[in-house]
């Protein structure tokens, strides 16, 4: 089998769909995952790509965090735009609780995170991470959305994900728990169908990569 690259698009809290897909890959597509050379993503997609590569044993914890995080945002008076609410700080706490200490080493030259230069508007992929903190900053920069995530941009060497400036739509605001659970299951089911179609499906192949 030829090497594959796996990429996850940006979609805000609808990234729970990606998490369902990642769970299906881990449970029923280990042989396919072994052929993946690079993982990539933007915004919430980069978070799932990072999870799949560096912490595949933490999908349950990530799912639980995502539901709680979404509920926290929904409970704010004006959602994520509520004055005084620090969206990025809450996201950072979740990332820090899930990523292993050597995540940056595992991700080096295999994880590609999309961010955009705020000055030149040039988009590029970051794949080198000097430390775990460096990796976290890159993920936060990719996830930044003004107003939604706070007025002050999250910078990584002067870069933020400028594409997110234009992504203020319903996908960025967390749907209700029932809807998120449905999206997770849809992601799982669609991925199972994909694995079956491509003859990559394995019956309960889940194990750490």
Coordinates of C-alpha atoms in Angstrom, one line a residue:
X1 CA 0.0 0.0 0.0
X2 CA 1.3 3.4 -0.9
X3 CA 1.9 6.0 1.8
X4 CA -1.1 8.2 2.6
X5 CA -1.6 11.6 4.1
X6 CA -4.5 12.4 6.3
X7 CA -5.9 15.9 6.6
X8 CA -8.8 17.4 8.7
X9 CA -10.5 20.6 7.7
X10 CA -11.4 23.5 10.0
X11 CA -14.9 23.5 11.3
X12 CA -15.1 24.8 14.8
X13 CA -17.1 22.8 17.3
X14 CA -18.3 20.6 14.4
X15 CA -14.9 19.1 14.7
X16 CA -16.6 16.6 16.9
X17 CA -17.4 14.9 13.6
X18 CA -13.6 14.6 13.0
X19 CA -13.2 13.1 16.4
X20 CA -15.8 10.4 15.5
X21 CA -13.8 9.7 12.3
X22 CA -10.6 9.5 14.2
X23 CA -12.2 7.0 16.7
X24 CA -13.3 4.8 13.8
X25 CA -9.8 4.9 12.2
X26 CA -8.3 3.7 15.5
X27 CA -10.9 1.0 16.1
X28 CA -11.3 -0.3 12.5
X29 CA -8.4 1.0 10.4
X30 CA -5.1 0.4 12.1
X31 CA -3.5 -1.1 9.0
X32 CA -4.5 2.0 7.1
X33 CA -3.1 4.3 9.8
X34 CA 0.2 2.5 9.6
X35 CA 0.6 3.8 6.0
X36 CA -0.1 7.4 6.9
X37 CA 3.0 9.4 6.4
X38 CA 1.7 12.8 7.5
X39 CA -1.2 14.2 9.4
X40 CA -2.5 17.7 8.8
X41 CA -5.3 20.1 9.7
X42 CA -6.4 23.7 10.4
X43 CA -8.2 25.0 13.5
X44 CA -10.2 22.2 15.1
X45 CA -9.0 19.9 12.4
X46 CA -5.4 20.4 13.5
X47 CA -6.4 19.4 17.0
X48 CA -7.9 16.1 15.9
X49 CA -4.9 15.4 13.6
X50 CA -2.6 16.0 16.6
X51 CA -4.6 13.7 18.8
X52 CA -4.6 10.9 16.3
X53 CA -0.8 11.1 15.8
X54 CA 0.4 11.9 19.3
X55 CA -2.2 10.7 21.8
X56 CA -4.4 8.0 20.1
X57 CA -5.2 6.5 23.5
X58 CA -6.8 9.8 24.7
X59 CA -9.8 9.9 22.3
X60 CA -12.3 9.3 25.1
X61 CA -10.8 12.0 27.2
X62 CA -10.9 14.4 24.2
X63 CA -14.5 13.6 23.5
X64 CA -15.4 14.3 27.2
X65 CA -13.5 17.5 27.2
X66 CA -15.1 18.7 23.9
X67 CA -18.6 18.1 25.3
X68 CA -17.8 19.9 28.6
X69 CA -16.0 22.8 26.7
X70 CA -19.0 23.3 24.4
X71 CA -21.4 23.3 27.5
X72 CA -19.1 25.9 29.2
X73 CA -19.3 28.1 26.1
X74 CA -23.1 27.7 25.8
X75 CA -23.6 28.7 29.4
X76 CA -21.9 32.0 28.9
X77 CA -24.3 35.0 28.6
X78 CA -23.1 35.8 25.1
X79 CA -21.4 32.5 24.4
X80 CA -17.7 32.7 23.6
X81 CA -18.0 36.4 23.0
X82 CA -19.0 37.0 26.7
X83 CA -16.8 39.8 28.2
X84 CA -14.2 38.3 30.5
X85 CA -14.6 34.7 29.2
X86 CA -11.2 33.4 28.0
X87 CA -12.0 30.9 25.3
X88 CA -8.3 30.3 24.4
X89 CA -7.3 29.7 28.0
X90 CA -10.0 27.0 28.3
X91 CA -8.9 25.4 25.0
X92 CA -5.3 25.5 26.2
X93 CA -6.2 23.7 29.4
X94 CA -7.8 20.9 27.4
X95 CA -4.9 20.6 25.1
X96 CA -2.4 20.5 28.0
X97 CA -4.4 17.8 29.7
X98 CA -4.3 15.5 26.7
X99 CA -1.0 15.9 24.9
X100 CA 1.8 13.7 26.2
X101 CA 5.1 15.2 27.3
X102 CA 6.8 14.1 24.1
X103 CA 4.0 15.2 21.7
X104 CA 6.3 17.6 19.9
X105 CA 8.8 14.9 19.2
X106 CA 6.2 12.6 17.8
X107 CA 4.7 15.4 15.7
X108 CA 8.0 16.6 14.3
X109 CA 7.9 16.5 10.5
X110 CA 4.7 14.3 10.6
X111 CA 2.2 16.9 11.7
X112 CA 1.4 19.9 9.5
X113 CA -0.6 22.7 11.1
X114 CA -2.1 25.4 8.9
X115 CA -1.5 29.0 10.0
X116 CA -1.4 32.4 8.1
X117 CA 1.0 35.3 8.4
X118 CA -1.1 38.2 9.7
X119 CA 1.1 40.7 7.8
X120 CA 1.5 39.0 4.4
X121 CA -1.6 36.9 4.5
X122 CA 0.5 34.0 3.3
X123 CA -0.7 30.6 4.5
X124 CA 1.7 27.9 5.2
X125 CA 2.1 24.7 7.2
X126 CA 4.2 24.4 10.4
X127 CA 5.8 21.0 10.9
X128 CA 8.7 21.7 13.2
X129 CA 8.1 22.0 16.9
X130 CA 11.0 23.0 19.3
X131 CA 9.0 21.9 22.4
X132 CA 5.6 20.8 23.7
X133 CA 4.8 24.4 24.4
X134 CA 5.8 25.4 20.9
X135 CA 3.4 22.8 19.5
X136 CA 0.6 24.1 21.8
X137 CA 1.2 27.6 20.6
X138 CA 0.9 26.5 17.0
X139 CA -2.4 24.7 17.7
X140 CA -3.8 27.8 19.5
X141 CA -2.7 30.1 16.7
X142 CA -4.4 27.9 14.2
X143 CA -7.6 27.9 16.3
X144 CA -7.8 31.6 16.9
X145 CA -10.9 33.4 15.9
X146 CA -11.3 37.1 16.8
X147 CA -14.2 38.1 19.2
X148 CA -15.0 34.4 19.5
X149 CA -11.7 33.5 21.0
X150 CA -10.8 37.0 22.3
X151 CA -9.7 40.2 20.7
X152 CA -6.0 39.6 21.2
X153 CA -4.6 37.3 18.6
X154 CA -2.7 34.2 19.5
X155 CA 0.6 34.6 17.9
X156 CA 3.2 32.0 16.9
X157 CA 6.3 33.8 15.6
X158 CA 4.0 36.6 14.4
X159 CA 1.5 34.3 12.8
X160 CA -2.2 33.6 13.4
X161 CA -4.7 31.7 11.4
X162 CA -6.1 34.7 9.4
X163 CA -8.4 32.4 7.5
X164 CA -10.4 32.1 10.7
X165 CA -11.2 35.8 10.6
X166 CA -13.7 34.9 7.9
X167 CA -15.1 31.8 9.5
X168 CA -17.6 33.4 11.9
X169 CA -20.6 31.3 11.1
X170 CA -22.8 28.7 12.9
X171 CA -20.1 26.1 12.7
X172 CA -18.1 28.1 15.3
X173 CA -20.8 28.1 17.9
X174 CA -21.3 24.9 19.8
X175 CA -24.6 23.1 19.1
X176 CA -26.4 21.2 21.8
X177 CA -25.0 18.1 23.4
X178 CA -27.5 15.8 21.5
X179 CA -26.4 17.3 18.2
X180 CA -22.8 17.0 19.0
X181 CA -23.2 13.3 19.9
X182 CA -25.0 12.8 16.6
X183 CA -22.2 14.5 14.7
X184 CA -19.7 12.3 16.5
X185 CA -21.6 9.2 15.5
X186 CA -22.0 10.4 11.9
X187 CA -18.2 10.9 11.7
X188 CA -17.7 7.4 13.0
X189 CA -20.2 5.8 10.7
X190 CA -19.0 7.6 7.6
X191 CA -15.5 6.5 8.3
X192 CA -16.5 2.9 8.7
X193 CA -18.3 3.1 5.4
X194 CA -15.1 4.6 3.8
X195 CA -12.9 1.8 5.3
X196 CA -15.3 -0.9 4.0
X197 CA -15.4 0.7 0.5
X198 CA -11.6 0.8 0.3
X199 CA -11.2 -2.7 1.8
X200 CA -9.3 -1.3 4.8
X201 CA -11.9 -2.3 7.4
X202 CA -10.7 -4.4 10.4
X203 CA -13.0 -5.8 13.1
X204 CA -12.1 -4.0 16.3
X205 CA -8.4 -3.4 15.5
X206 CA -8.0 -0.7 18.1
X207 CA -4.6 -0.3 19.8
X208 CA -2.1 2.4 20.4
X209 CA -0.1 3.4 17.3

